[in-house]
CSV table of C-alpha atoms in Angstrom, one decimal:
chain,number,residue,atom,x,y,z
A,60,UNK,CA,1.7,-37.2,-91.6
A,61,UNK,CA,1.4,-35.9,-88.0
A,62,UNK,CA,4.4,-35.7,-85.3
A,63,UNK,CA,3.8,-38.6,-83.0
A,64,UNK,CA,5.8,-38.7,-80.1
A,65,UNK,CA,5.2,-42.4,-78.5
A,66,UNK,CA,8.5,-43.4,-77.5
A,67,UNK,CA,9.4,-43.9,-73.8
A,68,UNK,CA,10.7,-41.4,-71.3
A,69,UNK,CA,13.3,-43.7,-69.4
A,70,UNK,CA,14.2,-43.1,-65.4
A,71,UNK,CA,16.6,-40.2,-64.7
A,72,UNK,CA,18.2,-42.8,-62.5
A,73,UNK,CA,17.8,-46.5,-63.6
A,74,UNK,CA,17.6,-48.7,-60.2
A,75,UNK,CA,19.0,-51.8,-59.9
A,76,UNK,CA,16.9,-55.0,-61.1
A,77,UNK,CA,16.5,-58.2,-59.3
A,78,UNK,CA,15.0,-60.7,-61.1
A,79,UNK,CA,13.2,-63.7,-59.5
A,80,UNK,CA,12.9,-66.5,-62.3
A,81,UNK,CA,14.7,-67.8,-65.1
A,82,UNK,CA,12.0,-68.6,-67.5
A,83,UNK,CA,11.3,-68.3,-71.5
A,84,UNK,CA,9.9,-64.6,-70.8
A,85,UNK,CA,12.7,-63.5,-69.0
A,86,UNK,CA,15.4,-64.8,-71.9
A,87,UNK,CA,13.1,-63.7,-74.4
A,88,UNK,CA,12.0,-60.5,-73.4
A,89,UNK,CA,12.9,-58.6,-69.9
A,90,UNK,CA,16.2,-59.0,-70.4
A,91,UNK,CA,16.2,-57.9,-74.5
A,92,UNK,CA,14.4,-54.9,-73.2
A,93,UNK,CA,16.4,-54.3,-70.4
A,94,UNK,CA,19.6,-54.2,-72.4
A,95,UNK,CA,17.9,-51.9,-74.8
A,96,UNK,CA,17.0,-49.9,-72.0
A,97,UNK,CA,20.8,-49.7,-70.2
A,98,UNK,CA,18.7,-51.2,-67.1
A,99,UNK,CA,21.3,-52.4,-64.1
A,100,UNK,CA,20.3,-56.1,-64.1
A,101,UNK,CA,22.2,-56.8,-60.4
A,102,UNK,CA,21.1,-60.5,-59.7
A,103,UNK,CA,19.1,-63.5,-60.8
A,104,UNK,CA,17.4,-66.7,-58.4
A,105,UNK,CA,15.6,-69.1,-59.8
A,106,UNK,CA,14.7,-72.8,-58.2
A,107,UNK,CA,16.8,-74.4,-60.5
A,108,UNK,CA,20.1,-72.6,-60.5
A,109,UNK,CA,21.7,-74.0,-63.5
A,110,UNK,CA,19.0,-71.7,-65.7
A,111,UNK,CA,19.8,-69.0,-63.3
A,112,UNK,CA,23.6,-69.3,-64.0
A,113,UNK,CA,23.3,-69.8,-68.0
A,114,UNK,CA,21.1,-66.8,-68.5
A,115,UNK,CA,23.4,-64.6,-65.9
A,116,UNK,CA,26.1,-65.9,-68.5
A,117,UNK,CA,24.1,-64.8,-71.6
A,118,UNK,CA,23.2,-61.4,-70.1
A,119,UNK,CA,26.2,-61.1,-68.1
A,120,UNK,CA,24.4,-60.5,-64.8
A,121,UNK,CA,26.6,-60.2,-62.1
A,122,UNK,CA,25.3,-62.3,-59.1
A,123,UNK,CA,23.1,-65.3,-59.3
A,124,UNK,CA,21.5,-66.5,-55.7
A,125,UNK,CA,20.6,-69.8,-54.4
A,126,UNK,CA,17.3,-68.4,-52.4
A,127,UNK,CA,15.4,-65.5,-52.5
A,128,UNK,CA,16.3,-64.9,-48.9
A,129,UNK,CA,19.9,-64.4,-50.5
A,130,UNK,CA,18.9,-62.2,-53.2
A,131,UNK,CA,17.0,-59.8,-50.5
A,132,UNK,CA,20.1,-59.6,-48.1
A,133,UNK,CA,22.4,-59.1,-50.7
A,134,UNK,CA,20.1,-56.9,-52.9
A,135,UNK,CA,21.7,-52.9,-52.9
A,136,UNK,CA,19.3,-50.1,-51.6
A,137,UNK,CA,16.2,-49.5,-54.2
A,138,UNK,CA,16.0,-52.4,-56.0
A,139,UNK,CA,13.3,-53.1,-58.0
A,140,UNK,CA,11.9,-57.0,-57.9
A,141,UNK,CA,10.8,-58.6,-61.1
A,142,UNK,CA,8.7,-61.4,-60.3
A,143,UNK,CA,8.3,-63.5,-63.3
A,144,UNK,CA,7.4,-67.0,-61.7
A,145,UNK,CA,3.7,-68.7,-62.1
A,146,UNK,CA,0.9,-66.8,-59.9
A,147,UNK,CA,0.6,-69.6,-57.9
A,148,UNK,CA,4.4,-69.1,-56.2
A,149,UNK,CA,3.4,-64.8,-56.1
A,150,UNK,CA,2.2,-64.3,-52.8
A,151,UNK,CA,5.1,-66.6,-50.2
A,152,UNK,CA,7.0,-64.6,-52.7
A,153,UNK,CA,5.8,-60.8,-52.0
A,154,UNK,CA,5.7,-62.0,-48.5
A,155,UNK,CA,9.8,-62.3,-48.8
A,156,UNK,CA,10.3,-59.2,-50.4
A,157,UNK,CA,11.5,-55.8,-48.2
A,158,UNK,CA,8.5,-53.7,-47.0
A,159,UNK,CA,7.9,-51.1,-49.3
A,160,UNK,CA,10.1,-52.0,-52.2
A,161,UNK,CA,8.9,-51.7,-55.4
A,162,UNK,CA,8.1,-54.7,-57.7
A,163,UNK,CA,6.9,-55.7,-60.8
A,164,UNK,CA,4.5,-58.7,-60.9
A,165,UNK,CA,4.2,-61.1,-64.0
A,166,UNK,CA,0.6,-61.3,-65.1
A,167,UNK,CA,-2.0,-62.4,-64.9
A,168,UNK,CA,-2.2,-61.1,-61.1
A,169,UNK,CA,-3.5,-64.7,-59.7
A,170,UNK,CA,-5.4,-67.5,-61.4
A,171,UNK,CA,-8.0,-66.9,-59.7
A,172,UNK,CA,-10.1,-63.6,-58.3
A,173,UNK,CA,-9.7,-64.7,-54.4
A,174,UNK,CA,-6.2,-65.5,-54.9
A,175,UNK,CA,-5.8,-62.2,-56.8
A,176,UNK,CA,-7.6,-60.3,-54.0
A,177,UNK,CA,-4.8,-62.0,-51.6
A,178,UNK,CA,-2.1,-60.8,-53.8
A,179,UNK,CA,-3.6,-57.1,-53.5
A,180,UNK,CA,-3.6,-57.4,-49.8
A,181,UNK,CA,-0.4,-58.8,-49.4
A,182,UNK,CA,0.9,-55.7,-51.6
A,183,UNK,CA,-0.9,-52.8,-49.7
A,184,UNK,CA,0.0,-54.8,-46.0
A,185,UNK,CA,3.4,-54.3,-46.8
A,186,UNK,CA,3.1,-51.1,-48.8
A,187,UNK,CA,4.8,-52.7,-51.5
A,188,UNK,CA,5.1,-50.2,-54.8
A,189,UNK,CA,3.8,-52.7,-57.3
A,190,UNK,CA,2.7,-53.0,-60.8
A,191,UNK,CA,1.6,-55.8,-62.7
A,192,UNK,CA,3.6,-56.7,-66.5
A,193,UNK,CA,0.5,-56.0,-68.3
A,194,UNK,CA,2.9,-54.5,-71.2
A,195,UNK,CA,0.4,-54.2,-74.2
A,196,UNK,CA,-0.6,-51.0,-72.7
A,197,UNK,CA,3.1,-49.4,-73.3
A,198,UNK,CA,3.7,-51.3,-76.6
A,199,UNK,CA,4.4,-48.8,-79.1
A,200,UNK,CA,1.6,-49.1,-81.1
A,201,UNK,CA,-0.3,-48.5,-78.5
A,202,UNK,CA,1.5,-45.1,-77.2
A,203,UNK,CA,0.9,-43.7,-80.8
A,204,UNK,CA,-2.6,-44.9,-80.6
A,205,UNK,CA,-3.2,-43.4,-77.5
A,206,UNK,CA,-1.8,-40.1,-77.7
A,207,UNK,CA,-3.8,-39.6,-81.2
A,208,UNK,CA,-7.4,-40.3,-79.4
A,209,UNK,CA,-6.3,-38.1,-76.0
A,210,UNK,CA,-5.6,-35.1,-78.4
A,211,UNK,CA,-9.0,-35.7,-80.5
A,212,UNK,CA,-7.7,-36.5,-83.7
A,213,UNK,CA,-9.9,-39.6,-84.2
A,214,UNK,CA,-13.0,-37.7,-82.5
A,215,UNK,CA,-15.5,-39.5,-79.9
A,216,UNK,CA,-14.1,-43.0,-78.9
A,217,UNK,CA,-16.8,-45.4,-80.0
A,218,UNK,CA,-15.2,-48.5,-81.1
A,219,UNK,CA,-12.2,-51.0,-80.2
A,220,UNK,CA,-11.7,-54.5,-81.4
A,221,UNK,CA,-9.2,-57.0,-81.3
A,222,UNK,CA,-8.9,-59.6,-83.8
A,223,UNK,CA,-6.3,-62.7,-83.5
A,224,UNK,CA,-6.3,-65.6,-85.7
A,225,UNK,CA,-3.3,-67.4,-85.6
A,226,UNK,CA,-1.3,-70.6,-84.9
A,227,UNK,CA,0.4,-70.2,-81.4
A,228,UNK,CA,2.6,-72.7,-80.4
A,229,UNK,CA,1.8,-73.3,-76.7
A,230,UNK,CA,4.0,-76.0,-76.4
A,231,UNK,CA,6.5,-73.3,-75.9
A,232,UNK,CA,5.1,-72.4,-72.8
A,233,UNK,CA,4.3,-75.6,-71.1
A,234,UNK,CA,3.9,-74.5,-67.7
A,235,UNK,CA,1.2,-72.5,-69.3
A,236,UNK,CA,-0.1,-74.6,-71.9
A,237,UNK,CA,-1.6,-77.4,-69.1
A,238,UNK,CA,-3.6,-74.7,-67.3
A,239,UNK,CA,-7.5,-75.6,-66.8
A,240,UNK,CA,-8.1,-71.4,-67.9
A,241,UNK,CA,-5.6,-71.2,-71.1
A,242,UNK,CA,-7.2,-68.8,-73.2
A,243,UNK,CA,-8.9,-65.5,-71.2
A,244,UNK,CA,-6.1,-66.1,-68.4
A,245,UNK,CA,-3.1,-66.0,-69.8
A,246,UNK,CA,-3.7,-64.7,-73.5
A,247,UNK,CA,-7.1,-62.5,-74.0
A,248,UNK,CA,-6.2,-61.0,-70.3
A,249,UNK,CA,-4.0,-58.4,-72.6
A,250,UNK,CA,-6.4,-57.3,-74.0
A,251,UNK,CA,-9.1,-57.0,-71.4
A,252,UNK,CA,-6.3,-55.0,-69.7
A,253,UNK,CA,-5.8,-52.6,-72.7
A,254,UNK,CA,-9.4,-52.0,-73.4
A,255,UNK,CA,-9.6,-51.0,-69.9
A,256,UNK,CA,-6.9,-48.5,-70.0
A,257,UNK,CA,-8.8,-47.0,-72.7
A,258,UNK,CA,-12.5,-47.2,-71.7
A,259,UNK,CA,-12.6,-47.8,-67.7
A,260,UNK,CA,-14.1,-50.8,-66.0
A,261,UNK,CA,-16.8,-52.4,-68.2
A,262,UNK,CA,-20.9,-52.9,-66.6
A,263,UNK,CA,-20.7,-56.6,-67.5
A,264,UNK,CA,-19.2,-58.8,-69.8
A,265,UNK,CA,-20.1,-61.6,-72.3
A,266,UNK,CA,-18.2,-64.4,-73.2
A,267,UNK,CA,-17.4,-67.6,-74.2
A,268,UNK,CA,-14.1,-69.6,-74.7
A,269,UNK,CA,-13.7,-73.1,-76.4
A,270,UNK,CA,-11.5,-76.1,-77.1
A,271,UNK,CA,-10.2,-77.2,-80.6
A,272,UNK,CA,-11.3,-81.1,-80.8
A,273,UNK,CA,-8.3,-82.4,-81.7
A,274,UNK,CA,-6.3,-80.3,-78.9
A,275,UNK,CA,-5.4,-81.6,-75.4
A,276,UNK,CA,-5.9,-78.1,-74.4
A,277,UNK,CA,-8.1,-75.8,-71.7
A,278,UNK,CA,-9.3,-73.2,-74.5
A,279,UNK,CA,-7.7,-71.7,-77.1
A,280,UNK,CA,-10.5,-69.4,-78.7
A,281,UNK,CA,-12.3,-66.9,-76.9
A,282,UNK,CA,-15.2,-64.2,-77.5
A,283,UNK,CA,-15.5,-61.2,-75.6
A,284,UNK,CA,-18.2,-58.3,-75.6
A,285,UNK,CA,-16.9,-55.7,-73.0
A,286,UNK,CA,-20.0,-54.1,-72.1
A,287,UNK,CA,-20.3,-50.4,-72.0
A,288,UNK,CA,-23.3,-49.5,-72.4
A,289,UNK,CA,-25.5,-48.7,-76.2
A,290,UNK,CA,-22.6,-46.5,-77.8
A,291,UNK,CA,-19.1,-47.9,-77.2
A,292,UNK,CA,-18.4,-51.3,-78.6
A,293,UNK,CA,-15.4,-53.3,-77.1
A,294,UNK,CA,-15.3,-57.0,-78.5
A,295,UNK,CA,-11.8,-59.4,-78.3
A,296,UNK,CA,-12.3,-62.6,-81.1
A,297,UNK,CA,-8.9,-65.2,-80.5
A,298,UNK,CA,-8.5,-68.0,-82.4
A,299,UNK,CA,-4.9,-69.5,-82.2
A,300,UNK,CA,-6.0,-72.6,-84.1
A,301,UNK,CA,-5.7,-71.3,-87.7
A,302,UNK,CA,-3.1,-73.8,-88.7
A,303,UNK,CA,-3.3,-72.9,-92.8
A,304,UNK,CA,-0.4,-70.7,-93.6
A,305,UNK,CA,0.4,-67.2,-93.3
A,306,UNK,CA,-2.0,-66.2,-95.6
A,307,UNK,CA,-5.5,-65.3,-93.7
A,308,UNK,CA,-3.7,-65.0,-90.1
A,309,UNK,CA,-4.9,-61.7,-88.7
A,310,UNK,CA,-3.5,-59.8,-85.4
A,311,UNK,CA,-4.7,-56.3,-84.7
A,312,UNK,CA,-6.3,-54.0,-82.7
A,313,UNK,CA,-8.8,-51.4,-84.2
A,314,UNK,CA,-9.9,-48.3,-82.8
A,315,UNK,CA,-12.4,-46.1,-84.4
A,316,UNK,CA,-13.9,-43.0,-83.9
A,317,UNK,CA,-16.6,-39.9,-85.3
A,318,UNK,CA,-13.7,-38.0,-86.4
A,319,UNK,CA,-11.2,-41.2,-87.6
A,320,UNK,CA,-9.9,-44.5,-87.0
A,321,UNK,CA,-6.7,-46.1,-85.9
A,322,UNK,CA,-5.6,-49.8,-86.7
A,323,UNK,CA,-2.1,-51.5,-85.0
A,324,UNK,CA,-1.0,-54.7,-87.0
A,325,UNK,CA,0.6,-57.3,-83.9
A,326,UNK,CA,2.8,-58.5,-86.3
A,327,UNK,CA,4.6,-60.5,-83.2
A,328,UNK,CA,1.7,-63.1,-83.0
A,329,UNK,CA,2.1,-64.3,-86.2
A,330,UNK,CA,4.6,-66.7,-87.1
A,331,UNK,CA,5.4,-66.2,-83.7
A,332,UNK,CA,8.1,-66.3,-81.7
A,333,UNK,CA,10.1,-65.0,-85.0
A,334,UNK,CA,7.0,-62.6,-85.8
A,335,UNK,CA,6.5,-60.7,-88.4
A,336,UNK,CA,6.4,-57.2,-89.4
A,337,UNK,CA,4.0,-54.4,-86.8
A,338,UNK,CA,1.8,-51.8,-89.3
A,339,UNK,CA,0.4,-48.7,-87.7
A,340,UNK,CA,-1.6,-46.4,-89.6
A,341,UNK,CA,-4.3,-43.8,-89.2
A,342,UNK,CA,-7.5,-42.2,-91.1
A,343,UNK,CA,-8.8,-39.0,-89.9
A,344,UNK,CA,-11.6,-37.3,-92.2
A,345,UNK,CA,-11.3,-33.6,-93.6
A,346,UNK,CA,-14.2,-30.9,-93.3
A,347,UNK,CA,-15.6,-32.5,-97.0
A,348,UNK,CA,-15.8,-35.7,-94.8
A,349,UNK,CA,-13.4,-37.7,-97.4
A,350,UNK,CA,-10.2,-39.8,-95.9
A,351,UNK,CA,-7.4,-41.6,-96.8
A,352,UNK,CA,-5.4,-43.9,-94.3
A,353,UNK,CA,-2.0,-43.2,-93.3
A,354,UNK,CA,1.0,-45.6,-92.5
A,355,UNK,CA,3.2,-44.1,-89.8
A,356,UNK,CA,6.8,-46.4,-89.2
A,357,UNK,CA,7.1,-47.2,-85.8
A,358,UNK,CA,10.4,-48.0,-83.9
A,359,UNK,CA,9.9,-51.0,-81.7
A,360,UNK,CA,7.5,-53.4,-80.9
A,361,UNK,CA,5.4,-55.5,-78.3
A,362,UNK,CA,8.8,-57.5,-77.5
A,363,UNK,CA,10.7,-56.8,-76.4
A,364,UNK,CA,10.1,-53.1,-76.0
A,365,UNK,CA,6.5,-52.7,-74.0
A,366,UNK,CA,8.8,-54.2,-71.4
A,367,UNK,CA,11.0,-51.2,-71.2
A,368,UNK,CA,7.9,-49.6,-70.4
A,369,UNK,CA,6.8,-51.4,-67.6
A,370,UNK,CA,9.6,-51.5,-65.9
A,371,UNK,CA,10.8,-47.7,-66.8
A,372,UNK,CA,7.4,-46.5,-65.5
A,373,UNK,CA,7.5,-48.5,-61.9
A,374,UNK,CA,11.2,-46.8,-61.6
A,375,UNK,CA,9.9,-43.5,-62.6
A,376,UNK,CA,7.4,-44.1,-59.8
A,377,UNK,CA,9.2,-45.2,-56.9
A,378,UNK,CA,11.7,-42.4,-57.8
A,379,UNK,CA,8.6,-39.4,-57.5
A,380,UNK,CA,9.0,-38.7,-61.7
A,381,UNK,CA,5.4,-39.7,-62.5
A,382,UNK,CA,2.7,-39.2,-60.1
A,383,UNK,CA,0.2,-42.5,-61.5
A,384,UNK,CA,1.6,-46.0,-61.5
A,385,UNK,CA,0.4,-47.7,-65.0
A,386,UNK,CA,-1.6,-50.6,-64.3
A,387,UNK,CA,-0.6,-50.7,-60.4
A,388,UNK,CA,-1.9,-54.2,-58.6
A,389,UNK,CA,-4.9,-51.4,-57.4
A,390,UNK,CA,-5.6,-51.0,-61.2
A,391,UNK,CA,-5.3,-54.6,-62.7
A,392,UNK,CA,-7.5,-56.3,-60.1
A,393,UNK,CA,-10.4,-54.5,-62.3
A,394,UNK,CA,-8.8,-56.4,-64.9
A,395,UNK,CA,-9.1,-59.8,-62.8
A,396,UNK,CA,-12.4,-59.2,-61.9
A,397,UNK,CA,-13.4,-58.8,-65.7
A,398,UNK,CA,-11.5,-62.1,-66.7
A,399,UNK,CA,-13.5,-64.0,-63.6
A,400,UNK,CA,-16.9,-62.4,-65.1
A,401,UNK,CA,-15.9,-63.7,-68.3
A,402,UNK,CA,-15.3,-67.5,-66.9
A,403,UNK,CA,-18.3,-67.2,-65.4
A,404,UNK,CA,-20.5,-65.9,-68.6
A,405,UNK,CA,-18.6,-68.5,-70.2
A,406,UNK,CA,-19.9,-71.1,-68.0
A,407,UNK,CA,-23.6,-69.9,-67.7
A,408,UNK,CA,-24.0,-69.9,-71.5
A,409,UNK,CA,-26.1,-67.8,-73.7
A,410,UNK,CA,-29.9,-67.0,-72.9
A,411,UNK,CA,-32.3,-70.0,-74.0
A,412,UNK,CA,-34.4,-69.5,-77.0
A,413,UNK,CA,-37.7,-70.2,-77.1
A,414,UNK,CA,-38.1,-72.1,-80.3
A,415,UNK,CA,-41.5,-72.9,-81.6
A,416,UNK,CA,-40.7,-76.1,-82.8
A,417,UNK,CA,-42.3,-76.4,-86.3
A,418,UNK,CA,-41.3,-78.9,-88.3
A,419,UNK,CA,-40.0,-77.7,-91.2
A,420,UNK,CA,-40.2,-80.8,-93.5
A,421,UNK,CA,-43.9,-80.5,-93.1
């Protein structure tokens, strides 16, 4: 079994954390992750302060603030702004925030491309350090995966897919659930954003993103060919209808390769929000060309950990540790501009075929 060293390398000095929103993200993940992490969580505002005040009780955050023009004057020197509101409150937001501060941005980065394009401008007018939560891409599955294929132990890149077929409950998200762009926006955009830290901007993209006919809902299944070129193959398949048991559900990502292949079980989509158990394993062929796969145990998961990661690497930033922001606004609005290409391809439809029109019954 080989050595792989995927966890985190946390921030020498761990800045103070003001967090602006009090929603089911926040109590379900920042926070776990940031009391994993030993994070400084100073202060909380949120609209409605009564959610403000019972999560400040749960976590024991010190100071909870009526406005964010409070939280700003009262904030202590370096702190870091997690912005975990709905896009469409992101920009009078960043507009509020200290000039150069740093500040981590719930995705998706705008629900729209010209709205995300506003958010990037608002960020570099007022030099803002900022990053967008797109966490898959620090999960720890995905460290492991990643540090396997940049030391060539799976060979030539040449293959990832993501599979999902499950039953997610989106009425536990219902700010979310009523959007007119569910699916690709708010779910698939992971993904997107992960392939892309992997393979670099796709040429095009081809896609398509459905209702369930019994659902009340935008989308809730989506198909996506990432298109780079006639070698590497990037496709994402959701389905988050599959209401028939455990049994047949599927959440993974695949990565495969001339030397090997790599294949990360997301147990936390099924059965979620309890989740079940992540796999990770590897199979990397030997000079006869035979191979067997190998499970390596990994400690941590997508929540709340990938958090950790997101947030320890914008600290590690602003404080000069790292020299590359992970998926910095300047990065993800690649990503938005593959999930707009996608609506669009969605939209257009498939090429028409020219069908003869023979009768077949004679």
């Amino acid at each position: 079994m080989i050595d792989i060293p995927y966890k985190f390398v946390l921030p020498k000095q761990k800045l103070p954390i003001i967090i602006i929103g009090a929603g089911g993200i926040v109590k379900d993940a920042h926070l776990p992750a940031y009391k994993k992490a030993n994070f400084e969580v100073y202060g909380i505002v949120n609209r409605t302060r009564a959610k403000a005040e019972q999560i400040a009780k749960d976590f024991e955050i010190p100071h909870v603030f009526d406005t964010l023009v409070e939280a700003v004057a009262n904030a202590p020197e370096n702190a870091v702004y997690d912005v975990t509101i709905m896009p469409d409150q992101f920009i009078d937001t960043l507009e509020l925030l200290p000039d150069g501060a740093a500040v981590l941005i719930q995705k998706p980065m705008g629900d729209y491309f010209p709205q995300s394009k506003a958010i990037l401008e608002v960020c570099q007018r007022k030099k803002l350090v900022a990053a967008i939560n797109c966490q898959l891409r620090q999960a720890p599955f995905v460290n492991a995966a990643r540090w396997l294929i940049d030391h060539g132990y799976i060979g030539e890149l040449y293959d990832i897919e993501v599979r999902v077929t499950v039953q997610t409950p989106w009425e536990l998200f219902p700010h979310v659930m009523v959007h007119p762009r569910l699916e690709i926006l708010y779910h698939s955009v992971h993904y997107i954003d992960l392939i892309r830290s992997f393979l670099g901007n796709p040429v095009t993209v081809y896609g398509k993103t459905l209702k369930h006919p019994a659902k009340q809902l935008s989308s809730t299944r989506s198909t996506l060919l990432l298109d780079y070129g006639d070698v590497l193959h990037a496709v994402i398949n959701t389905n988050h209808d599959h209401e028939f048991g455990a049994q047949e559900q599927e959440s993974f990502i695949k990565w495969e390769g001339t030397k090997g292949a790599i294949k990360a079980t997301m147990g936390l989509l099924m059965d979620y929000p309890r989740g079940a158990t992540d796999k990770f394993s590897y199979c990397i062929k030997n000079e006869e060309g035979e191979s067997h796969w190998v499970e390596v145990p990994i400690d941590g998961s997508w929540f709340p950990d990938a958090f950790i990661g997101s947030m320890g690497s914008l600290m590690r930033y602003k404080l000069g540790e790292i020299d590359k922001l992970p998926a910095a606004v300047e990065d993800v609005i690649d990503t938005m501009a593959v999930v707009e290409a996608a609506y669009q391809s969605s939209a257009q439809g498939g090429f028409p075929i020219n069908y003869l029109g023979i009768d077949s019954k004679g």
